[in-house]
PDB file of C-alpha atoms in Angstrom:
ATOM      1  CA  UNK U1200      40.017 190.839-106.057  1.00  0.00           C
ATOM      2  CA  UNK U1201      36.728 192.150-105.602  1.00  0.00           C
ATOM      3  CA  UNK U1202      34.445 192.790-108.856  1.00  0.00           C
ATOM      4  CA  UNK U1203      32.474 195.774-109.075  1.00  0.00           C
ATOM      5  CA  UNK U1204      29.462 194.937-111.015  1.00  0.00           C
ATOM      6  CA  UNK U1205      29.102 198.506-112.054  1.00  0.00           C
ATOM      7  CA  UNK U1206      31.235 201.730-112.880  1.00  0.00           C
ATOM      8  CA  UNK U1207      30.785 205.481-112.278  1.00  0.00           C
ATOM      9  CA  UNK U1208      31.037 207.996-114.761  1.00  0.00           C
ATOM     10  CA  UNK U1209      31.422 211.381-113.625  1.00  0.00           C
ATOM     11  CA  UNK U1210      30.874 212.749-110.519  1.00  0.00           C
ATOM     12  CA  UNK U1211      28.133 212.109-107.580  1.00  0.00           C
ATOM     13  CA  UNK U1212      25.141 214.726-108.101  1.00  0.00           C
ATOM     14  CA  UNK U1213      22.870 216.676-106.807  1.00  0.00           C
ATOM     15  CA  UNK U1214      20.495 213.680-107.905  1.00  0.00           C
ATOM     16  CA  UNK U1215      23.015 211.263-107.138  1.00  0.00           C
ATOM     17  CA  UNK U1216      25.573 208.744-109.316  1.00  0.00           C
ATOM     18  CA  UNK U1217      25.599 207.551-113.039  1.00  0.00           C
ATOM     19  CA  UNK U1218      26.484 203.902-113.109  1.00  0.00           C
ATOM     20  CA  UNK U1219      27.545 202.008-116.549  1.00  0.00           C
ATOM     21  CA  UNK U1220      26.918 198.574-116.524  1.00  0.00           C
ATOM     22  CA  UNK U1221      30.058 196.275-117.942  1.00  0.00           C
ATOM     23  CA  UNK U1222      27.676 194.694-120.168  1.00  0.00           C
ATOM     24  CA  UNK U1223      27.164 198.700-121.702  1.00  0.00           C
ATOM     25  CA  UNK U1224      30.667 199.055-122.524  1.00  0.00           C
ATOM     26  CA  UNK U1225      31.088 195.783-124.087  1.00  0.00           C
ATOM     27  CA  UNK U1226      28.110 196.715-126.540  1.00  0.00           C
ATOM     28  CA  UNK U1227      30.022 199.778-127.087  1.00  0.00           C
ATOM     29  CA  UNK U1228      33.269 198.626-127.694  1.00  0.00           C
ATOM     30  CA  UNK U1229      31.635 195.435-129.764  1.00  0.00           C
ATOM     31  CA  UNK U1230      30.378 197.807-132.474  1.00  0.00           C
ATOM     32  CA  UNK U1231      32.796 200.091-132.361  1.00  0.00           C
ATOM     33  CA  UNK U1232      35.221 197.551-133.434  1.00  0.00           C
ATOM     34  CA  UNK U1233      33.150 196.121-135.925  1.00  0.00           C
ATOM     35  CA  UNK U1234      33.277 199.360-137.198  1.00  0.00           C
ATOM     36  CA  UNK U1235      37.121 199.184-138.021  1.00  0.00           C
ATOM     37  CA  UNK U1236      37.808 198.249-141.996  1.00  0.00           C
ATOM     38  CA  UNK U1237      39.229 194.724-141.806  1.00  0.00           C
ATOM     39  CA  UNK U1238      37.647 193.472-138.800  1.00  0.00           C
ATOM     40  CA  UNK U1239      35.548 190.433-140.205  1.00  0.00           C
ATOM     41  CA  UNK U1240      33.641 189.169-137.435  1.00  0.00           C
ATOM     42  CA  UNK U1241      33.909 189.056-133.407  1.00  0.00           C
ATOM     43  CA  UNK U1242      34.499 186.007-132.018  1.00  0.00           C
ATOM     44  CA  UNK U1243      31.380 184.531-129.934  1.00  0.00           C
ATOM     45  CA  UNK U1244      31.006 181.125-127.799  1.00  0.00           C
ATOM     46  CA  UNK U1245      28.191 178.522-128.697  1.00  0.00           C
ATOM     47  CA  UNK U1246      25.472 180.743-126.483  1.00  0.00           C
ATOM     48  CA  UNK U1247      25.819 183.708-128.735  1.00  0.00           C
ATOM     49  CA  UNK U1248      26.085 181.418-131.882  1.00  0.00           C
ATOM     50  CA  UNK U1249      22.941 180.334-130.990  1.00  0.00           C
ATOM     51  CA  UNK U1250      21.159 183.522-129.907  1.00  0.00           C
ATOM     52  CA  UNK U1251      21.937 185.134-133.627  1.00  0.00           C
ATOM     53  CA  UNK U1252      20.715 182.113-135.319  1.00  0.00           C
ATOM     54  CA  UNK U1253      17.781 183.393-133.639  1.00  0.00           C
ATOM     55  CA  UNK U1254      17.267 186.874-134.430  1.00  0.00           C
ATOM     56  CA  UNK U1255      19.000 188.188-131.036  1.00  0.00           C
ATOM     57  CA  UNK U1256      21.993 190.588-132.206  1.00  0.00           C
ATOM     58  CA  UNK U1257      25.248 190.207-129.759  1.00  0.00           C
ATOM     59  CA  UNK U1258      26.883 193.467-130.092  1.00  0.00           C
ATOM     60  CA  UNK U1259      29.015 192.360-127.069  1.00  0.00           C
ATOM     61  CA  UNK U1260      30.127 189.403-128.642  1.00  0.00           C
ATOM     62  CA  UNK U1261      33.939 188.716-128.783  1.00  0.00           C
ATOM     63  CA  UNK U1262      34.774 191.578-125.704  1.00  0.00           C
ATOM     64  CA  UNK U1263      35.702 190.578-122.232  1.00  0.00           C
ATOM     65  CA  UNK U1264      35.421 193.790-119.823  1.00  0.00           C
ATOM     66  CA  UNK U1265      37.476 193.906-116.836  1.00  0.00           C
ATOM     67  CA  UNK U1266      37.163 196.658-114.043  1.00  0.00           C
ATOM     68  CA  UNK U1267      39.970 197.251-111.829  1.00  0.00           C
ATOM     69  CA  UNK U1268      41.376 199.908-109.702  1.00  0.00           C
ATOM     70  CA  UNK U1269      43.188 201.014-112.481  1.00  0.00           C
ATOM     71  CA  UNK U1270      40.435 201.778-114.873  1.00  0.00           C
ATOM     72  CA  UNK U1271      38.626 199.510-117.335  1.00  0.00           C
ATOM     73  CA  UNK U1272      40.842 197.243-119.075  1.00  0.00           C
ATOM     74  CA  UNK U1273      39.103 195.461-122.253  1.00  0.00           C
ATOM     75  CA  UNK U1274      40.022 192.449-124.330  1.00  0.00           C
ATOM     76  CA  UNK U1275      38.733 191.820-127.774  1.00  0.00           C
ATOM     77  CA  UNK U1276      39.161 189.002-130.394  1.00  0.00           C
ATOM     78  CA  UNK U1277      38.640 189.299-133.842  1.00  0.00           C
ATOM     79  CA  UNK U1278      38.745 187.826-137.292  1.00  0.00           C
ATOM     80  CA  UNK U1279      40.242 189.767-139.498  1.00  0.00           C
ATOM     81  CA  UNK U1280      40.616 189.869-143.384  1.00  0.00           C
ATOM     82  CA  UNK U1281      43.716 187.846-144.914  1.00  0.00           C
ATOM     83  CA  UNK U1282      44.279 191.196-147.178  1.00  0.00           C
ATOM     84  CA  UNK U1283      44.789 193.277-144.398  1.00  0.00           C
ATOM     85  CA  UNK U1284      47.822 194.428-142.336  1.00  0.00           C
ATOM     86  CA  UNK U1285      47.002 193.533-139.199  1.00  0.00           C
ATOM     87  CA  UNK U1286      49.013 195.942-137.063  1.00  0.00           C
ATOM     88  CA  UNK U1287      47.158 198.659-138.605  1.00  0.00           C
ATOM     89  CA  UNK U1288      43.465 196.934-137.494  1.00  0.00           C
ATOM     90  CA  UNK U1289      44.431 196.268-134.224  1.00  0.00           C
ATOM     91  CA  UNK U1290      45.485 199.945-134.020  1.00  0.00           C
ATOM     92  CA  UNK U1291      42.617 201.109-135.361  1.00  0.00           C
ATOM     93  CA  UNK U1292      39.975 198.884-133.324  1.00  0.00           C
ATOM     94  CA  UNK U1293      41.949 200.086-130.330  1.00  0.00           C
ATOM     95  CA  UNK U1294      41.599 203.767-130.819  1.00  0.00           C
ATOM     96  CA  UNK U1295      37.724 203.360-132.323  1.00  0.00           C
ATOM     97  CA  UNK U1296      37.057 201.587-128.673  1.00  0.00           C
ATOM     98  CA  UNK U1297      39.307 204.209-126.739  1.00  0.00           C
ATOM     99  CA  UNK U1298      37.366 206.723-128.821  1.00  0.00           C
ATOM    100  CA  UNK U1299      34.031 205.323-128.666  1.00  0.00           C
ATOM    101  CA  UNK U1300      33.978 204.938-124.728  1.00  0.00           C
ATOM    102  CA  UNK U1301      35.356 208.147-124.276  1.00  0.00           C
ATOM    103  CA  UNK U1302      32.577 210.286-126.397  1.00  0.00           C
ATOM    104  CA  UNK U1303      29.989 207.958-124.812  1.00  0.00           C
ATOM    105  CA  UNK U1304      30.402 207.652-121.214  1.00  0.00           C
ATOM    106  CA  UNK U1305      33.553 209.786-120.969  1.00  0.00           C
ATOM    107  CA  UNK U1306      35.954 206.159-119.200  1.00  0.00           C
ATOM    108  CA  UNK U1307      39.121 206.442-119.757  1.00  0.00           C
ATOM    109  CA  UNK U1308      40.767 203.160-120.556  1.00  0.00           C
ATOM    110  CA  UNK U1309      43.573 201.544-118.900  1.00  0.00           C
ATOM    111  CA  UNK U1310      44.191 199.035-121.740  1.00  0.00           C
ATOM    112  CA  UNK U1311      42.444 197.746-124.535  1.00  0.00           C
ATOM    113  CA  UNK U1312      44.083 194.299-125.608  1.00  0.00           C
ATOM    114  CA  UNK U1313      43.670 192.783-129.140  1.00  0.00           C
ATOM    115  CA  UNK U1314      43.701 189.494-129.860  1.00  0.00           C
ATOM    116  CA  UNK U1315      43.350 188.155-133.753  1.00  0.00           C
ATOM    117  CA  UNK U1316      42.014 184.690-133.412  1.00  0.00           C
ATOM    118  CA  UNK U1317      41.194 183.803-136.757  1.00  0.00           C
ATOM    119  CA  UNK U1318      42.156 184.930-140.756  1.00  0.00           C
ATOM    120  CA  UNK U1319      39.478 185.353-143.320  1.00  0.00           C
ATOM    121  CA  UNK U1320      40.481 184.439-146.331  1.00  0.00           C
ATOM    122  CA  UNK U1321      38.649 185.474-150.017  1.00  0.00           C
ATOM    123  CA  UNK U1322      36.553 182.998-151.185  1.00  0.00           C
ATOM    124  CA  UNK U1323      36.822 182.989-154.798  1.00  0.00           C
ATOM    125  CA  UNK U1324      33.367 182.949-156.836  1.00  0.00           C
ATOM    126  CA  UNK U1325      33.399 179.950-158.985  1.00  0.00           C
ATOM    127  CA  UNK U1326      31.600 180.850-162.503  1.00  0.00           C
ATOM    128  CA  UNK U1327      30.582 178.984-165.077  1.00  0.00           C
ATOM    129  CA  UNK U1328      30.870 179.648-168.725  1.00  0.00           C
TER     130      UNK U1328
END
């Protein structure tokens, strides 16, 4: 399969194409799933871990972009929060994505795929009387 390192959006003009980068949408579907109540953090491999230890935000952290034929098909993984139901937040992070890209570079998804990889649970604040 060939990768296209670049999508269109709209149509060819008089002063020629719009391209989106992959790397655009998965800022754009990175915050707009860290957006979704319950969503505790994305998940991120040692590169990224490192970059935000120093100072370099990765708002494209936890997404995996795939363009096919088809349209663009995206794959997220979150943590959520143990107190949530999480059928609801992977609703809701797919629809804030779907919504997102669509008001933003008007793609239409072919799938957005959900993956919860880890549970948050409450940490209790010890106190001391």
């Amino acid at each position: 399969m060939q990768e296209q390192s670049f999508v269109s959006i709209g149509h060819k003009g008089e002063l020629g194409n719009v391209m989106v980068s992959p790397a655009v949408i998965e800022v754009i579907a990175g915050i707009a799933a860290s957006e979704v109540k319950g969503v505790i953090s994305m998940r991120g491999g040692f590169a990224t871990g490192v970059a935000e230890k120093l100072g370099k935000k990765a708002h494209g952290k936890g997404i995996k972009v795939e363009l096919t034929e088809q349209g663009v098909a995206i794959d997220v993984f979150v943590t959520v929060s143990a107190d949530c139901r999480m059928p609801e937040v992977a609703k809701n992070v797919q629809q804030n994505i779907r919504q997102a890209l669509q008001t933003m570079t008007a793609l239409a998804t072919k799938e957005i795929n959900v993956h919860i990889v880890g549970i948050q649970l409450e940490q209790k604040a010890d106190t001391v009387e």
